[in-house]
Amino acid sequence: MSAEQPVARERSGHTAAADGQYLYVWGGYVSVADHEVFLPNDELWLYDLESGLWEWRDMCGTVPPAMSGTCGCIVNEELFIFGGCCDDGQTNELYSVDLQDERFSWRRVTLRSGSLPSPRDKLSCWVHEGRIIYFGGYGHKPLSAIHDPKSFIVDEASWAEDIFWGWNNEVHEFDPERSSWTEPQTFGRAPPPRAAHASASIGSKGYVCGGRIKETRTSDVFCLDLNSWTWSEIVGLGLAPVGRSWHTLTAVSDSSLFLFGGLSVDCRPMSDGWMFNLETKGWTKMEHQNKAKPRLWHTACQGRDSDVIVFGGSHDYILLVDKVSVVCWPLQRHADFIASRASSFQRQILRLPPKLRTAVQKRTTFFRPIGYLRWISAANWKN
């Protein structure tokens, strides 16, 4: 690894998605002199999940505006981003890029049928049977479009003439194959409107945890059956995490969700990690060595072998951006350590498990001490 090896710049409010080979990162902002500065919208960063190296790609096509708070996901090897906040405010445009096309050309998705959701940011989504289901967020609507105060809570501090801002609990579905939007009717007890919440999916179930509702933040858990469109609240037993927003929720098994970080009710950045067991409905607080390293408005994606990849975020109250990205991957941490001392471990390398041995052998072809120091810094969540 050369000293010029590119590394994605620190950021918050970005979007990230993984496909098993790469982690793709786009957008977000940094804080300069207490001002938000959006990062370039014509670049895409790829993090190789096996080699631990970053790649930078220039993008072309109909490039979306520079934004934060977008919602991103991958469907059939295509990266979609929806919503977000740019210099002109929230948007409801949908963009995509074919990840198999090395030109990485953006296109603005043309609507064929249905109606676009209202502009919003800080929402979440699930992917189910080739479709994208979006939930919640903070955005604006004309007064004439606010039909149900239970599904759109007006932010009384934000309005202009007949345009009102607020939180919603709407469910919208986009079908990429038909390029169509629908708003399915849901049943059961829906979560209260919210934004900056966290979500994850397991099978045909989509889960929502926490988020901001007006001036409070919660840690409640709701489940949406993506086949029957039925909501249900999952009431946790025993000790539970405090209410928060700008945290992440990641599926790590068929019955477990991992919650990390966020901003507490009293606006305190947090570094705690929790595991929620869907079978026992119990929370378990995870012990780790980085409790003094808080993080919020980061991203977390499932890697390989149930690993969780955390990238970016702020280590202080929002707008103060973290200095170093974070990637948590036990296998790569061991591989980097061994590769850095390959001359001392030549015989032992041959005895390693196949997966770890392959990872080490790839690293020994380009490894340099500066890369090792950078990786250890990231692996240990340095700020």
CSV table of C-alpha atoms in Angstrom, one decimal, residues 130-373:
chain,number,residue,atom,x,y,z
A,130,GLY,CA,-37.0,-6.3,-5.6
A,131,ARG,CA,-39.0,-3.3,-4.3
A,132,ILE,CA,-38.0,-0.4,-2.0
A,133,ILE,CA,-40.2,0.5,1.0
A,134,TYR,CA,-39.6,3.9,2.5
A,135,PHE,CA,-40.7,5.0,6.0
A,136,GLY,CA,-40.9,8.3,7.9
A,137,GLY,CA,-38.7,11.3,7.7
A,138,TYR,CA,-38.9,15.1,8.1
A,139,GLY,CA,-40.1,17.2,5.3
A,140,HIS,CA,-42.7,19.7,4.1
A,141,LYS,CA,-46.2,19.7,2.6
A,142,PRO,CA,-48.8,22.2,1.6
A,143,LEU,CA,-51.6,22.5,4.2
A,144,SER,CA,-54.1,21.1,1.7
A,145,ALA,CA,-52.1,17.8,1.6
A,146,ILE,CA,-52.1,17.3,5.3
A,147,HIS,CA,-55.1,15.0,5.7
A,148,ASP,CA,-54.3,13.1,8.9
A,149,PRO,CA,-52.6,14.7,11.8
A,150,LYS,CA,-51.7,11.2,13.1
A,151,SER,CA,-49.5,10.6,10.0
A,152,PHE,CA,-48.0,14.0,9.7
A,153,ILE,CA,-47.1,16.0,12.9
A,154,VAL,CA,-46.6,19.7,12.1
A,155,ASP,CA,-43.4,21.3,13.4
A,156,GLU,CA,-45.0,24.4,14.8
A,157,ALA,CA,-41.7,26.3,14.6
A,158,SER,CA,-41.4,25.8,10.8
A,159,TRP,CA,-43.9,27.0,8.3
A,160,ALA,CA,-44.1,29.5,5.4
A,161,GLU,CA,-47.5,30.7,4.1
A,162,ASP,CA,-49.3,27.5,3.4
A,163,ILE,CA,-46.3,25.2,3.5
A,164,PHE,CA,-45.7,23.3,6.7
A,165,TRP,CA,-42.7,21.2,7.9
A,166,GLY,CA,-43.0,18.2,10.1
A,167,TRP,CA,-42.5,14.5,10.9
A,168,ASN,CA,-44.4,11.6,9.1
A,169,ASN,CA,-44.9,7.9,9.5
A,170,GLU,CA,-45.9,7.3,5.9
A,171,VAL,CA,-45.1,4.1,4.0
A,172,HIS,CA,-44.3,4.4,0.3
A,173,GLU,CA,-43.2,1.6,-2.0
A,174,PHE,CA,-41.2,2.0,-5.2
A,175,ASP,CA,-41.0,-0.7,-7.8
A,176,PRO,CA,-37.8,-0.2,-9.9
A,177,GLU,CA,-38.9,-2.5,-12.7
A,178,ARG,CA,-42.1,-0.6,-13.3
A,179,SER,CA,-40.8,2.7,-12.1
A,180,SER,CA,-43.9,3.2,-10.1
A,181,TRP,CA,-44.8,4.6,-6.7
A,182,THR,CA,-47.6,3.3,-4.5
A,183,GLU,CA,-48.7,4.1,-0.9
A,184,PRO,CA,-50.0,0.8,0.5
A,185,GLN,CA,-52.6,0.8,3.2
A,186,THR,CA,-51.2,-0.4,6.4
A,187,PHE,CA,-52.9,-2.1,9.3
A,188,GLY,CA,-52.3,-2.4,13.0
A,189,ARG,CA,-50.8,0.2,15.3
A,190,ALA,CA,-48.3,2.3,13.3
A,191,PRO,CA,-45.3,4.0,14.9
A,192,PRO,CA,-45.8,7.7,15.7
A,193,PRO,CA,-44.3,10.0,13.0
A,194,ARG,CA,-40.6,10.4,13.3
A,195,ALA,CA,-37.3,11.1,11.6
A,196,ALA,CA,-33.6,10.3,12.2
A,197,HIS,CA,-34.7,6.8,13.3
A,198,ALA,CA,-33.0,3.5,12.5
A,199,SER,CA,-34.3,0.6,10.5
A,200,ALA,CA,-33.3,-2.9,9.4
A,201,SER,CA,-35.0,-5.9,7.8
A,202,ILE,CA,-34.9,-9.6,8.3
A,203,GLY,CA,-36.8,-11.7,5.8
A,204,SER,CA,-40.2,-10.2,5.1
A,205,LYS,CA,-40.1,-8.0,8.3
A,206,GLY,CA,-39.0,-4.4,8.5
A,207,TYR,CA,-38.0,-3.0,11.8
A,208,VAL,CA,-38.0,0.6,13.1
A,209,CYS,CA,-36.2,1.7,16.2
A,210,GLY,CA,-36.2,5.1,18.0
A,211,GLY,CA,-35.9,8.5,16.3
A,212,ARG,CA,-37.0,12.0,16.9
A,213,ILE,CA,-40.7,12.8,17.5
A,214,LYS,CA,-41.1,16.6,18.0
A,215,GLU,CA,-38.9,17.5,20.9
A,216,THR,CA,-38.4,14.0,22.2
A,217,ARG,CA,-36.4,10.9,21.2
A,218,THR,CA,-37.5,7.3,21.7
A,219,SER,CA,-36.1,3.8,21.7
A,220,ASP,CA,-39.4,2.0,20.8
A,221,VAL,CA,-39.3,-0.9,18.3
A,222,PHE,CA,-42.0,-1.5,15.7
A,223,CYS,CA,-42.3,-4.2,13.0
A,224,LEU,CA,-43.9,-4.0,9.6
A,225,ASP,CA,-44.9,-7.2,7.9
A,226,LEU,CA,-43.9,-6.4,4.3
A,227,ASN,CA,-46.3,-9.0,2.9
A,228,SER,CA,-49.5,-8.1,4.9
A,229,TRP,CA,-48.6,-4.5,5.6
A,230,THR,CA,-49.4,-5.0,9.2
A,231,TRP,CA,-47.7,-3.0,12.0
A,232,SER,CA,-47.0,-4.3,15.4
A,233,GLU,CA,-45.1,-2.9,18.4
A,234,ILE,CA,-42.4,-5.1,20.0
A,235,VAL,CA,-42.3,-4.2,23.7
A,236,GLY,CA,-38.8,-5.0,25.0
A,237,LEU,CA,-38.4,-6.8,28.3
A,238,GLY,CA,-36.0,-5.7,31.0
A,239,LEU,CA,-33.2,-3.1,30.6
A,240,ALA,CA,-33.5,-1.1,27.4
A,241,PRO,CA,-31.4,1.6,25.6
A,242,VAL,CA,-32.3,5.3,26.3
A,243,GLY,CA,-34.2,7.2,23.6
A,244,ARG,CA,-32.1,8.4,20.7
A,245,SER,CA,-32.0,9.6,17.1
A,246,TRP,CA,-29.2,9.5,14.4
A,247,HIS,CA,-28.3,6.0,15.5
A,248,THR,CA,-28.1,2.8,13.4
A,249,LEU,CA,-29.8,-0.6,13.5
A,250,THR,CA,-28.3,-3.6,11.7
A,251,ALA,CA,-29.5,-7.2,11.3
A,252,VAL,CA,-26.7,-9.5,12.4
A,253,SER,CA,-28.6,-12.8,12.4
A,254,ASP,CA,-32.1,-14.2,11.7
A,255,SER,CA,-33.2,-13.1,15.1
A,256,SER,CA,-30.8,-10.3,16.3
A,257,LEU,CA,-30.6,-6.6,15.6
A,258,PHE,CA,-27.6,-4.5,16.6
A,259,LEU,CA,-28.1,-0.8,17.7
A,260,PHE,CA,-25.2,1.6,17.9
A,261,GLY,CA,-24.6,5.2,19.0
A,262,GLY,CA,-26.9,8.1,18.3
A,263,LEU,CA,-28.0,11.3,20.1
A,264,SER,CA,-29.8,11.0,23.4
A,265,VAL,CA,-32.9,12.8,24.6
A,266,ASP,CA,-30.6,15.3,26.4
A,267,CYS,CA,-28.6,15.9,23.2
A,268,ARG,CA,-25.7,13.7,24.4
A,269,PRO,CA,-23.7,11.8,21.7
A,270,MET,CA,-23.5,8.1,22.6
A,271,SER,CA,-21.2,5.2,22.0
A,272,ASP,CA,-23.2,2.3,23.5
A,273,GLY,CA,-24.0,-0.8,21.6
A,274,TRP,CA,-27.0,-3.0,22.2
A,275,MET,CA,-28.3,-6.3,20.8
A,276,PHE,CA,-32.0,-6.9,20.5
A,277,ASN,CA,-33.2,-10.6,20.5
A,278,LEU,CA,-36.4,-10.8,18.5
A,279,GLU,CA,-37.3,-14.2,20.0
A,280,THR,CA,-36.9,-13.2,23.7
A,281,LYS,CA,-37.7,-9.5,23.1
A,282,GLY,CA,-34.8,-8.7,25.4
A,283,TRP,CA,-32.0,-6.1,25.0
A,284,THR,CA,-28.4,-6.9,25.9
A,285,LYS,CA,-25.9,-4.2,26.4
A,286,MET,CA,-22.6,-4.9,24.6
A,287,GLU,CA,-19.3,-4.3,26.3
A,288,HIS,CA,-16.6,-2.8,24.3
A,289,GLN,CA,-13.4,-0.7,24.7
A,290,ASN,CA,-14.6,2.4,22.9
A,291,LYS,CA,-17.2,3.8,25.3
A,292,ALA,CA,-15.4,7.2,25.2
A,293,LYS,CA,-15.9,7.4,21.4
A,294,PRO,CA,-19.4,8.6,20.7
A,295,ARG,CA,-20.8,8.7,17.2
A,296,LEU,CA,-24.0,9.9,15.6
A,297,TRP,CA,-25.4,10.3,12.0
A,298,HIS,CA,-23.0,7.6,10.9
A,299,THR,CA,-23.9,4.6,8.7
A,300,ALA,CA,-23.8,0.9,9.5
A,301,CYS,CA,-24.1,-1.9,7.0
A,302,GLN,CA,-23.9,-5.6,7.3
A,303,GLY,CA,-20.7,-7.0,5.9
A,304,ARG,CA,-19.7,-10.6,5.7
A,305,ASP,CA,-20.1,-13.2,8.5
A,306,SER,CA,-22.5,-11.0,10.4
A,307,ASP,CA,-19.9,-8.2,10.8
A,308,VAL,CA,-21.1,-4.6,11.0
A,309,ILE,CA,-19.3,-1.9,9.1
A,310,VAL,CA,-19.7,1.5,10.7
A,311,PHE,CA,-18.5,4.5,8.7
A,312,GLY,CA,-18.3,8.3,9.3
A,313,GLY,CA,-20.5,10.3,11.7
A,314,SER,CA,-20.0,13.0,14.2
A,315,HIS,CA,-18.3,12.5,17.6
A,316,ASP,CA,-19.9,15.6,19.1
A,317,TYR,CA,-23.3,17.3,18.8
A,318,ILE,CA,-24.4,17.4,15.2
A,319,LEU,CA,-22.3,19.6,12.8
A,320,LEU,CA,-19.1,18.6,14.4
A,321,VAL,CA,-17.8,15.9,12.2
A,322,ASP,CA,-15.6,13.0,13.2
A,323,LYS,CA,-12.0,13.1,12.1
A,324,VAL,CA,-11.7,9.4,11.2
A,325,SER,CA,-14.0,6.9,9.6
A,326,VAL,CA,-14.7,3.7,11.4
A,327,VAL,CA,-14.7,0.2,10.1
A,328,CYS,CA,-15.3,-2.7,12.5
A,329,TRP,CA,-14.3,-6.0,11.1
A,330,PRO,CA,-12.6,-8.6,13.4
A,331,LEU,CA,-11.3,-10.8,10.5
A,332,GLN,CA,-9.6,-7.9,8.7
A,333,ARG,CA,-8.1,-6.6,12.0
A,334,HIS,CA,-6.4,-10.0,12.5
A,335,ALA,CA,-5.4,-10.1,8.8
A,336,ASP,CA,-3.8,-6.7,8.9
A,337,PHE,CA,-1.9,-7.5,12.1
A,338,ILE,CA,-0.5,-10.7,10.7
A,339,ALA,CA,0.3,-9.2,7.3
A,340,SER,CA,2.3,-6.4,9.0
A,341,ARG,CA,4.5,-9.0,10.5
A,342,ALA,CA,4.5,-11.5,7.6
A,343,SER,CA,8.3,-12.1,7.8
A,344,SER,CA,7.8,-13.4,11.4
A,345,PHE,CA,4.7,-15.5,10.7
A,346,GLN,CA,5.6,-17.3,7.4
A,347,ARG,CA,5.2,-20.8,8.8
A,348,GLN,CA,2.1,-19.9,10.9
A,349,ILE,CA,0.4,-18.3,7.9
A,350,LEU,CA,0.2,-21.7,6.2
A,351,ARG,CA,-1.7,-23.1,9.2
A,352,LEU,CA,-4.3,-20.4,9.3
A,353,PRO,CA,-8.0,-21.1,8.5
A,354,PRO,CA,-8.5,-20.8,4.7
A,355,LYS,CA,-10.5,-17.5,4.8
A,356,LEU,CA,-8.0,-15.7,7.1
A,357,ARG,CA,-5.0,-17.1,5.2
A,358,THR,CA,-6.4,-15.8,1.9
A,359,ALA,CA,-6.9,-12.4,3.4
A,360,VAL,CA,-3.4,-12.3,4.8
A,361,GLN,CA,-1.8,-13.4,1.6
A,362,LYS,CA,-3.5,-10.6,-0.4
A,363,ARG,CA,-2.3,-8.0,2.1
A,364,THR,CA,1.3,-9.1,2.0
A,365,THR,CA,1.6,-8.2,-1.6
A,366,PHE,CA,1.0,-4.5,-1.0
A,367,PHE,CA,1.4,-3.9,2.7
A,368,ARG,CA,3.4,-1.0,4.2
A,369,PRO,CA,3.5,0.1,7.9
A,370,ILE,CA,1.7,3.4,7.2
A,371,GLY,CA,-1.4,1.4,6.0
A,372,TYR,CA,-1.3,-0.7,9.1
A,373,LEU,CA,-1.2,2.4,11.4
